[in-house]
XYZ file of C-alpha atoms in Angstrom:
568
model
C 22.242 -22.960 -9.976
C 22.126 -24.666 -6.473
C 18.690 -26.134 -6.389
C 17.942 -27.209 -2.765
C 15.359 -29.879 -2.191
C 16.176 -30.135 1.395
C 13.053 -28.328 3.426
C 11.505 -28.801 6.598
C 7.749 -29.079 6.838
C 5.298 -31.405 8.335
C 5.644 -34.940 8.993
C 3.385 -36.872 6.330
C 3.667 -33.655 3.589
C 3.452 -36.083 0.592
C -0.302 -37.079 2.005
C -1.190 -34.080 3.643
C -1.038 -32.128 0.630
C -3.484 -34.342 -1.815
C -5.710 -34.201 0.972
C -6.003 -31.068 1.239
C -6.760 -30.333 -2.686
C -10.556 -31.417 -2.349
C -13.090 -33.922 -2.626
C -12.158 -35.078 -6.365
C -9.367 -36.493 -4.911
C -10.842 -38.113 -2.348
C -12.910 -40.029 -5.107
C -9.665 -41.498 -6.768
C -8.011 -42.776 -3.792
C -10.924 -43.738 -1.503
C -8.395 -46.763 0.190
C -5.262 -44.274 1.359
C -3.045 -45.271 -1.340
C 0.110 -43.855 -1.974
C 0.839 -40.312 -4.164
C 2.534 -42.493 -6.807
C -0.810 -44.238 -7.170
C -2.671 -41.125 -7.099
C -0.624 -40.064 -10.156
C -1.237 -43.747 -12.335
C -4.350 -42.375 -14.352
C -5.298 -39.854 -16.323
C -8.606 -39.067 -13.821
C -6.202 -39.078 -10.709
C -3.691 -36.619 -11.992
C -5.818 -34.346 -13.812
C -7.966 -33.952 -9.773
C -4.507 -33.716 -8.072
C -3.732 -30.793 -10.456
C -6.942 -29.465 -9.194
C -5.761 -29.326 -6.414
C -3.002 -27.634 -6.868
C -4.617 -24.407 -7.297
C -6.355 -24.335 -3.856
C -2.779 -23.973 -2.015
C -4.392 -20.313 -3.251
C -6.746 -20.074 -0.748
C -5.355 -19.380 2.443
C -3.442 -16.428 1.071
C -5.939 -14.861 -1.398
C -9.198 -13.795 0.224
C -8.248 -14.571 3.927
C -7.794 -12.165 6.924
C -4.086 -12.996 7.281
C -3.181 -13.226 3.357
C -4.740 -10.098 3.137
C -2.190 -9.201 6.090
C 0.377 -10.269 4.814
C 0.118 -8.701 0.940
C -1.845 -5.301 1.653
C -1.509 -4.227 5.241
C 1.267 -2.240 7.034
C 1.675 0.101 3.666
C 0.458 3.529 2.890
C -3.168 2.903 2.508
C -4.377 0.616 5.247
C -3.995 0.985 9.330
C -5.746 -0.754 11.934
C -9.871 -0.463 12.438
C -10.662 -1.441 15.817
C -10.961 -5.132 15.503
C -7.350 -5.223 13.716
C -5.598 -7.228 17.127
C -9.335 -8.998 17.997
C -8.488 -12.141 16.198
C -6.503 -15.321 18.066
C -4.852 -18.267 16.166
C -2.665 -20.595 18.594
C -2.973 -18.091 21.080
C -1.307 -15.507 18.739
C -2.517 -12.557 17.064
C -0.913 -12.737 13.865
C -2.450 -9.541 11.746
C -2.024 -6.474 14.194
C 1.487 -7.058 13.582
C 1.654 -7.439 9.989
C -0.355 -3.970 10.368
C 1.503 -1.827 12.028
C 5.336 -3.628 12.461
C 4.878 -3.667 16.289
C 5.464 -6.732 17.506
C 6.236 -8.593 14.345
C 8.465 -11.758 15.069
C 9.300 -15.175 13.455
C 6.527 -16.778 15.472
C 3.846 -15.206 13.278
C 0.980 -17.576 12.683
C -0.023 -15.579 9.493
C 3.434 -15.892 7.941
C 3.704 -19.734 8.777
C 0.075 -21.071 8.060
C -1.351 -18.463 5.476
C 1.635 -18.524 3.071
C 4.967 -20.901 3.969
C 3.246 -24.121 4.596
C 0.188 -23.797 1.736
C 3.135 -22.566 -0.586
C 5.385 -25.487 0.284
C 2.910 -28.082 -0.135
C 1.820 -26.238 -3.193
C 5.260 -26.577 -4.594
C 5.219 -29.749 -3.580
C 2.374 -31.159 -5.026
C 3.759 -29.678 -8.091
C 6.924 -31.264 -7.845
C 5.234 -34.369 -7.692
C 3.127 -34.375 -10.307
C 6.503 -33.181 -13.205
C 7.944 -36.805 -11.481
C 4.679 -38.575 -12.741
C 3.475 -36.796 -15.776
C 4.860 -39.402 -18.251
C 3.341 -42.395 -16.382
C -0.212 -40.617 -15.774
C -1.721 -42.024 -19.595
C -2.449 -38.788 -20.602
C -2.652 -37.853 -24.190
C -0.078 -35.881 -25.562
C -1.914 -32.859 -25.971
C -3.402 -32.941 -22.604
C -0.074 -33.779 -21.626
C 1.751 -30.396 -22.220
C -1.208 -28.399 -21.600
C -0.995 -29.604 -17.893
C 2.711 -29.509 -17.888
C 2.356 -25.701 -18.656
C 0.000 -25.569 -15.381
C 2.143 -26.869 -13.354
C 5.131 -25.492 -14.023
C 3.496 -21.907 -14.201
C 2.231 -22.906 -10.615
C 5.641 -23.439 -8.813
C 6.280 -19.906 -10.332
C 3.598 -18.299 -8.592
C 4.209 -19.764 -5.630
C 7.947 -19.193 -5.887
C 7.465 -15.543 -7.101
C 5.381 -14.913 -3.083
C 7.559 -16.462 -1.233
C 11.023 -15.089 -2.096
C 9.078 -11.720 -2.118
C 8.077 -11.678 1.005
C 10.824 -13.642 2.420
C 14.247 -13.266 0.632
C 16.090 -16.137 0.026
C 14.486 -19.166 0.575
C 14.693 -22.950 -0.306
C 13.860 -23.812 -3.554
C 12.983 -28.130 -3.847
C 12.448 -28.995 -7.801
C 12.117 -32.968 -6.475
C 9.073 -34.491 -4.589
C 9.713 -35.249 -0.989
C 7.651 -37.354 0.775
C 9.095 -37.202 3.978
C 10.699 -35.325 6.267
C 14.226 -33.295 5.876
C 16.145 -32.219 8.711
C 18.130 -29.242 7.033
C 17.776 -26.967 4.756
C 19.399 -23.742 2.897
C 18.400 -20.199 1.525
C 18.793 -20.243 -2.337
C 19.410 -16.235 -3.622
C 16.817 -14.810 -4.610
C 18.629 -13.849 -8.290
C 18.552 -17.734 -8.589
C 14.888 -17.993 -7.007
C 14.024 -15.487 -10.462
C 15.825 -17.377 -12.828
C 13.705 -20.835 -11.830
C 10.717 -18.397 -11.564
C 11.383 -17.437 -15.251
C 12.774 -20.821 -16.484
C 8.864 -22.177 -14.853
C 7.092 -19.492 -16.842
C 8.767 -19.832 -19.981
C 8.349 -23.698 -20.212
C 4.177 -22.442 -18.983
C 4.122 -20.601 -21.970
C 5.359 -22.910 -24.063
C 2.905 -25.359 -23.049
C -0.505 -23.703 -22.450
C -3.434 -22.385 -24.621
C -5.006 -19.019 -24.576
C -8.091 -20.890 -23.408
C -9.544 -23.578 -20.955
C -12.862 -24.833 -20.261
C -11.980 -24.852 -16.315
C -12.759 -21.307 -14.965
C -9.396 -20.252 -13.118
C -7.186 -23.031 -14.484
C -3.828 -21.505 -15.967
C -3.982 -20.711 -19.858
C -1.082 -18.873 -22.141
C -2.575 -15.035 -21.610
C -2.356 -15.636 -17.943
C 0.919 -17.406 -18.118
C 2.131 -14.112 -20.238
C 0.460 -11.971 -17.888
C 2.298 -12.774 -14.778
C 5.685 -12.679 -17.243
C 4.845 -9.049 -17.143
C 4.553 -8.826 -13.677
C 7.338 -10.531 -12.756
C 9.787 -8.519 -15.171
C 8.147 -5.789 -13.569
C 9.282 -6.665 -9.904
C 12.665 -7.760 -11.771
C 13.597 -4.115 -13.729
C 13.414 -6.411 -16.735
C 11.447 -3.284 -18.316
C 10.676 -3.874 -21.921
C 9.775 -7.512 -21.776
C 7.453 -5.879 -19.028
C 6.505 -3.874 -21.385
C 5.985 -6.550 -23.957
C 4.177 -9.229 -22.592
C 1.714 -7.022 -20.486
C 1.141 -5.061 -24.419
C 0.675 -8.558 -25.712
C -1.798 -9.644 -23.464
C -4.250 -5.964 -24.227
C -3.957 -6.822 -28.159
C -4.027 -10.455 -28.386
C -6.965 -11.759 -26.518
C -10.344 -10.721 -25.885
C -10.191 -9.094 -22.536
C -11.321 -5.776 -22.372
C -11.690 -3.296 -19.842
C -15.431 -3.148 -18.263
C -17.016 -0.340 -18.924
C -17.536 1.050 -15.449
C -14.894 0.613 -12.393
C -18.121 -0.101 -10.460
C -19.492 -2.997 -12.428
C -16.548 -4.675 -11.927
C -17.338 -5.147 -7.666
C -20.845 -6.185 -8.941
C -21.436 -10.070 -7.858
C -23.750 -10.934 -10.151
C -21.052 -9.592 -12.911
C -17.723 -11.331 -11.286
C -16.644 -13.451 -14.336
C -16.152 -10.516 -16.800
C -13.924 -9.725 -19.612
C -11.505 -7.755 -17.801
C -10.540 -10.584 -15.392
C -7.446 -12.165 -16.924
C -7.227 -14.705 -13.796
C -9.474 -15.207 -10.991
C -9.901 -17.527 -8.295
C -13.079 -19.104 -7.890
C -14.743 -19.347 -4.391
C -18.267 -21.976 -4.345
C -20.867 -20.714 -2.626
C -21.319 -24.095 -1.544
C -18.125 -23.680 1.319
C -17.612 -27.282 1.569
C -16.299 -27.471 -2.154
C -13.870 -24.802 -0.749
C -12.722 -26.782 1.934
C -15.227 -25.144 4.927
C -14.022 -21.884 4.094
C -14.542 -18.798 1.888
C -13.624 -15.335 0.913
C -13.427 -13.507 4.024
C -12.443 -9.992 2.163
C -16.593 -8.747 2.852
C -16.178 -8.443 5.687
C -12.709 -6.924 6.551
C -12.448 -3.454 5.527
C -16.137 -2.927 7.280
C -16.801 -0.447 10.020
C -19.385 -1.288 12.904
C -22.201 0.222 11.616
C -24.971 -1.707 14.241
C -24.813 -0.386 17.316
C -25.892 3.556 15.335
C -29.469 4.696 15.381
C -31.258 2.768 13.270
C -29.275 0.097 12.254
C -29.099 -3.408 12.527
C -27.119 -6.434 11.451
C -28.479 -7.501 8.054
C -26.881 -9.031 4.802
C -27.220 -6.410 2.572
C -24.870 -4.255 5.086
C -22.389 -6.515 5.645
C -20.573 -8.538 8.547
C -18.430 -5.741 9.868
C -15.305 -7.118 10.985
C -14.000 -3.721 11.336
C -9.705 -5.133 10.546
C -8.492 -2.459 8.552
C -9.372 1.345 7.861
C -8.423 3.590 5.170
C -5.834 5.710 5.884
C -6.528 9.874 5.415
C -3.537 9.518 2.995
C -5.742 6.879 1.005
C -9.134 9.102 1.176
C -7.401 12.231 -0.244
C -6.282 10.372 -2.994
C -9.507 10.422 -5.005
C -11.006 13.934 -6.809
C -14.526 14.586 -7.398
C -13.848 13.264 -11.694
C -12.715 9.566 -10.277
C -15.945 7.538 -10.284
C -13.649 4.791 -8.642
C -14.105 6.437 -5.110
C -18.046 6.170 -4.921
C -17.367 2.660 -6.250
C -15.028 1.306 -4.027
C -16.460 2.664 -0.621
C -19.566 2.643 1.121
C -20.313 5.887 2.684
C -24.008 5.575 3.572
C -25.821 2.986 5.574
C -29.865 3.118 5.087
C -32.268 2.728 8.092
C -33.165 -0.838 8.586
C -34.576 -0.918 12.176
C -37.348 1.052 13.289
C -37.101 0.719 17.154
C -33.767 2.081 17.285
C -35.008 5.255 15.044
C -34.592 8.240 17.803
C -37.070 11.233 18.019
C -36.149 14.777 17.925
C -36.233 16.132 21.456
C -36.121 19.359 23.519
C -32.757 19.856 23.485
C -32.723 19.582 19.677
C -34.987 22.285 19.846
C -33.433 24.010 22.045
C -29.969 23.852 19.599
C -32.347 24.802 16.307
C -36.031 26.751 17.123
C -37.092 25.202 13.730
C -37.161 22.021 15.147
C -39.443 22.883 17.768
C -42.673 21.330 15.858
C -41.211 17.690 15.263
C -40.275 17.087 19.286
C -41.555 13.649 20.016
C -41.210 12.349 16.105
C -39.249 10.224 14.704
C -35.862 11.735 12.827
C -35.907 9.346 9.947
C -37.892 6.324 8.627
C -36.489 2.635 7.953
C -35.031 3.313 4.027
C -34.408 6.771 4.675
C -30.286 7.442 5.194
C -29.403 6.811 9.299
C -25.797 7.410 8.772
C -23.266 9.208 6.486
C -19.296 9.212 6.691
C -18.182 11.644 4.619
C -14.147 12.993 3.930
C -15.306 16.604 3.755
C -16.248 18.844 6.850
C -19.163 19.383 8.172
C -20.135 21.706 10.788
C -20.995 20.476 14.183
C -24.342 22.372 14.072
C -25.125 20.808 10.905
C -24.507 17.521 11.815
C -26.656 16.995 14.882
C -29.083 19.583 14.743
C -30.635 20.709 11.380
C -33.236 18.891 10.083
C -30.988 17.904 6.795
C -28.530 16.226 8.734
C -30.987 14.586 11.115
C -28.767 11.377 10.835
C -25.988 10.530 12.074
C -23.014 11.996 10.759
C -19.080 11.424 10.587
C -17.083 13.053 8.623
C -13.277 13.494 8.381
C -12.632 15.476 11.600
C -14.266 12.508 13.385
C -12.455 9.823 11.913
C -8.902 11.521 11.516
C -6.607 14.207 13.138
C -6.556 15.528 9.420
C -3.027 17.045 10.696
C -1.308 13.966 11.859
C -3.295 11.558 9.967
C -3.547 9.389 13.359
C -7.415 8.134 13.104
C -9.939 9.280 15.673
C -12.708 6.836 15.440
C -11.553 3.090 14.513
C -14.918 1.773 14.505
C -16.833 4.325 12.416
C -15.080 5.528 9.068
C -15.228 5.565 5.416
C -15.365 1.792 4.307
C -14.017 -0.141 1.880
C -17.029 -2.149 -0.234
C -15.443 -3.931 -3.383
C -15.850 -7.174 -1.866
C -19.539 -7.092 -0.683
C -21.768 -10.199 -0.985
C -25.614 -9.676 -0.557
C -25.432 -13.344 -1.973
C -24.547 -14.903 1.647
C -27.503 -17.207 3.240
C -27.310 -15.045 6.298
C -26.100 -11.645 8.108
C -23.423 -13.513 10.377
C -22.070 -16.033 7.704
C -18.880 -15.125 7.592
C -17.707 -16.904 4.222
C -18.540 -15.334 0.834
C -18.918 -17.153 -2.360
C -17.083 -14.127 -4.358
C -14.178 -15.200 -6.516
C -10.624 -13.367 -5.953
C -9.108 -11.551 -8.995
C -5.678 -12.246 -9.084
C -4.816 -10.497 -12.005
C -7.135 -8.265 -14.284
C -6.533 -6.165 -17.398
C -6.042 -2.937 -15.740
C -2.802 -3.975 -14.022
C -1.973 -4.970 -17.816
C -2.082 -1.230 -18.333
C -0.298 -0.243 -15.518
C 2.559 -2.500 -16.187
C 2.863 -1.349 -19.270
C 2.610 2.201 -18.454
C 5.125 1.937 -15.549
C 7.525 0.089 -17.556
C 7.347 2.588 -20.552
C 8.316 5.322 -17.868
C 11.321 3.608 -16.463
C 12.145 3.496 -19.870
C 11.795 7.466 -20.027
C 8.952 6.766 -23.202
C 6.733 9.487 -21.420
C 4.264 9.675 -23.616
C 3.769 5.917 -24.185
C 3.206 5.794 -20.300
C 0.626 8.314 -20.184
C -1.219 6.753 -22.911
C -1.577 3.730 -21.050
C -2.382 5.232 -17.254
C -5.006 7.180 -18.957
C -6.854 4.459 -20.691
C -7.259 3.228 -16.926
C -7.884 6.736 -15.681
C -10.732 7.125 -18.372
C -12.479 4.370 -17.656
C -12.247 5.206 -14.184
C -13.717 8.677 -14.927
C -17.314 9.925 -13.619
C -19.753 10.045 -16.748
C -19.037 13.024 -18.957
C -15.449 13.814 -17.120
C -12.996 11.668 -19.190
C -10.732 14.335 -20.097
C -10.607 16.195 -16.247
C -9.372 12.972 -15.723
C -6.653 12.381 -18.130
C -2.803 13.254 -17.290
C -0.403 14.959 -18.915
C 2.874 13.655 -19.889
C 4.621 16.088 -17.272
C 2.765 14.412 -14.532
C 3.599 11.166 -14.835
C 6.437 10.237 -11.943
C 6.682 7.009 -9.907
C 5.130 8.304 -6.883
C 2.125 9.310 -9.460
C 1.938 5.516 -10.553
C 1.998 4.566 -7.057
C -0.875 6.600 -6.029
C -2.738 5.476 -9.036
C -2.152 1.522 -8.580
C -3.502 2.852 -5.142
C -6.959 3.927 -6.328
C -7.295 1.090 -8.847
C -5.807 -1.604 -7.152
C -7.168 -0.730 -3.331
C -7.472 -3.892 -1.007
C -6.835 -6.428 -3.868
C -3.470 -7.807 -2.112
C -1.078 -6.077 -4.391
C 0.123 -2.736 -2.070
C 2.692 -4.404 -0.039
C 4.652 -6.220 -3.101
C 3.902 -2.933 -5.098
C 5.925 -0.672 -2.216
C 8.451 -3.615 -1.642
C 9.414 -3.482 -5.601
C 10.088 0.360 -5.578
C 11.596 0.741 -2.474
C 9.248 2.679 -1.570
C 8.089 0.968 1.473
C 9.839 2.824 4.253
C 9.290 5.805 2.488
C 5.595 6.057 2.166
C 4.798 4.434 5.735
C 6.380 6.776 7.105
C 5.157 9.441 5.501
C 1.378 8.532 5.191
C 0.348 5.810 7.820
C 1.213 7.268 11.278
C 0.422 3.769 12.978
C 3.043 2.282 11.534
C 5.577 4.971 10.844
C 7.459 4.662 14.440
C 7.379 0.572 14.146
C 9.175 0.194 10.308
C 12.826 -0.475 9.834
C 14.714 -1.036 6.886
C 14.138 -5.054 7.336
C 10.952 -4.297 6.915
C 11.142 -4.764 3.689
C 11.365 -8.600 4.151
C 9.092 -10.883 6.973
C 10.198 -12.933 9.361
C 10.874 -16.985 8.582
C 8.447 -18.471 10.817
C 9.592 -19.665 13.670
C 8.489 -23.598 13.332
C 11.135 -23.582 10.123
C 13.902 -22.287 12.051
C 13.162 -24.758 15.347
C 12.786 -27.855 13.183
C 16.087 -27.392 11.324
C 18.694 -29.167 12.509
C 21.534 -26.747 10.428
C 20.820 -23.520 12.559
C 23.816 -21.724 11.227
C 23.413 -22.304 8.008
C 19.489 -21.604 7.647
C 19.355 -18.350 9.778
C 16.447 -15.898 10.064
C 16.316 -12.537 8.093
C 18.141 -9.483 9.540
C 16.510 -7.865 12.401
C 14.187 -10.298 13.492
């Protein structure tokens, strides 16, 4: 296996990265000493291990990781906001959105994912070098060997998904490399898998540090890689393995698990923990409250406030999306937020003469007020509603959109990007204030349900039909309204991979799994174009891969050996 270490990335990378892990580290090397120093006790390397998980936090929970791993699919196209935000004088998620315009110097691509990956790996790579001179015991000794080395899997596994080939450094470098080369991406997998079988070796099913690596997780992401892989009944196995042997469960409602105040449940197998105190988060939070949010205070009888939301208004639900839910799937009322409730009584119009004029029966409430502060100022709905009904009888004396204002519900091509059905998993009501824009709510990287679906999808490619649908509907049960469990259950003859797809769609909406999901299947091309009209004209078949950023390809001094993927 040709193992590059050669990689371009910024000058001081060795430092940079420790300082970026977080103020633990700080404490252990308050005179700038050198990594190798950092890595002498058993206090230093267990904080720069630490620190290796936050490389997670400019992809997960962030407006351009979110970018890169859910947008420009089948479910998600541009709100009006979705080109509004700058970085180096570059808009970096409009592209990712909708293909147009995507090119090598995308500031998403480079600072969300390549650099935080690289120094991720890294760090990691570093810390294998040290691990026998750190004075750890030996217990504590494999357990964080297992972390680490299940670590530089993850990271690996994101990168050469999203980017092909791509170096692959198993050494520490604490300088700067002038050339580099692509390793294949069968050989990325098999250091992938080599990683997570020496993590599993290593690891317990339990820690006492909340998102710190343990064996179930370890085994968990086995499953998913496989999955990506075709590696279908040791897909099948682990994700199986990881339902029976642990105590995860399933919660009992879809909607308890977007409940804050309930984030650490059972059915998280791995989650990524966000302070609410932003400075032990480096300044920064989870930004994914605010994202999928339509405007919602310049209507009637609204105003900004924290129980609403920061509306961002990024990305919208595609119709394709919406008309994926039936009235038995509890998960829709769960995941979006369809009514906003009066919060601002000077904004609160009054019925007038022309109302009256539209509907006689109004004629006695000219001059009062349509609706109170708590009373409903404004429903989006995905049925139709009359125009009369909407603006003139006293029922629908609020303001009303429903899908033939959001959506040309015969092209799909949205109507209104500022006003539509919203996406509310992510909420905080926890933030100090209606315009902080960091939230305090963890990321769940991987949760029991996908466990299911792995294991259901697998089964299928394996043509054991009715092992698949007994696993999809123990997610479709639970996902059920009360007292509808069985309308909701499938029946063997259902089950096809564009089913799975559309159900990974209404479980797994906005958690940053869509793009890989459509990548895996080749599916990608295929369902843009058929179900997100934005993007449809912009997607070619090198789509299915990003572009290398830009600063890699300018610092490398082997051009023609280290080229950029096809089309870009």
């Amino acid at each position: 296996m040709n193992m590059t270490k050669r990689l371009i990335v910024a000058a001081g990378i060795g430092l940079c990265i420790l300082a970026a892990c977080n103020k633990k580290l700080e404490e252990y090397n308050p005179s700038g000493s050198t990594i190798d120093a950092l890595y002498n006790t058993p206090e230093g390397f267990e904080a720069a291990v630490n620190g290796i998980y936050t490389f997670n936090r400019p992809l997960y929970g962030k407006e351009e990781g979110i970018s890169i791993l859910e947008a420009g699919t089948d479910i998600w196209t541009a709100g009006a906001n979705a080109g509004s935000k700058i970085v180096a004088g570059i808009n970096s998620t409009a592209p990712l959105t909708t293909y147009n315009g995507l090119i090598s110097d995308n500031n998403a691509l480079n600072a969300n994912l390549w650099i935080p990956f690289y120094q991720g790996i890294n760090a990691c790579n570093h810390a294998l070098k040290y691990i026998e001179e750190a004075g750890l015991s030996a217990e504590r000794q494999q357990v964080l060997a297992g972390e680490i080395h299940f670590m530089r899997a993850w990271f690996y596994y994101h990168l050469v998904e999203v980017f092909g080939p791509i170096p692959t450094p198993t050494e520490p470098m604490d300088g700067i490399e002038t050339t580099a080369s692509r390793t294949p991406v069968d050989q990325v997998y098999e250091l992938i898998f080599a990683d997570l079988r020496e993590a599993m070796s290593r690891l317990q099913p339990t820690t006492n540090g909340y998102g710190r690596a343990t064996l179930p997780i370890a085994e968990a992401f086995y499953a998913r890689v496989s999955l990506t892989r075709g590696n279908w009944q040791e897909a099948s196995n682990y994700a199986r393995k990881v339902i029976r042997d642990y105590n995860f469960s399933l919660q009992q409602k879809y909607s308890d698990l977007w409940d804050i105040s309930k984030e650490k449940n059972t059915e998280v197998i791995w989650g990524l923990n966000y302070a609410s105190t932003y400075t032990l988060n480096g300044g920064t939070g989870n930004e994914g409250h605010m994202l999928y949010l339509m405007t919602y205070n310049d209507l009637p009888g609204m105003e900004l406030d924290v129980a609403n939301g920061l509306p961002r208004t990024v990305w919208m639900p595609t119709l394709f999306l919406l008309n994926l839910f039936n009235e038995d799937d509890a998960r829709y009322d769960a995941s979006f937020k369809q009514a906003w409730i009066a919060n601002n009584a000077a904004t609160i119009p009054e019925w007038t003469a022309a109302d009256a004029a539209q509907n006689p029966a109004l004629s006695t409430l000219v001059g009062k007020k349509k609706f109170a502060v708590g009373d409903t100022a404004v429903l989006v709905t995905k049925e139709a509603i009359p125009d009369f009904d909407k603006h003139y009888t006293e029922r629908y004396r609020y303001q009303v959109y429903d899908i033939n204002d959001m959506y040309n519900t015969a092209t799909g091509v949205p109507k209104d990007r500022f006003h539509y059905i919203s996406l509310n998993k992510f909420a905080d009501p926890t933030r100090a204030s209606a315009n902080e824009n960091n939230s305090g709510r963890d990321v769940f990287l991987i949760r029991l349900a996908e466990m299911y679906m792995i294991a259901g999808e697998a089964q299928f490619r394996m043509n054991n039909i009715d092992s698949a649908t007994y696993f999809i509907n123990t997610v479709r049960r639970r996902a059920a309204q009360p007292g509808r469990e069985s309308a909701m259950e499938v029946q063997a003859s259902d089950i096809t991979l564009d089913f799975i797809l559309d159900e990974r769609a209404r479980e797994f909406a906005g958690e940053q799994l869509r793009w890989i999901d459509l990548k895996r299947t080749n599916t990608l091309l295929s369902r843009v174009k058929a179900h997100n009209p934005d993007a449809a004209g912009y997607i070619r078949d090198f789509s299915v891969l990003r572009p290398i950023p830009l600063a890699q390809l300018n610092a490398v001094t082997n051009k023609g050996e280290f080229t950029q993927n096809d089309g870009y």
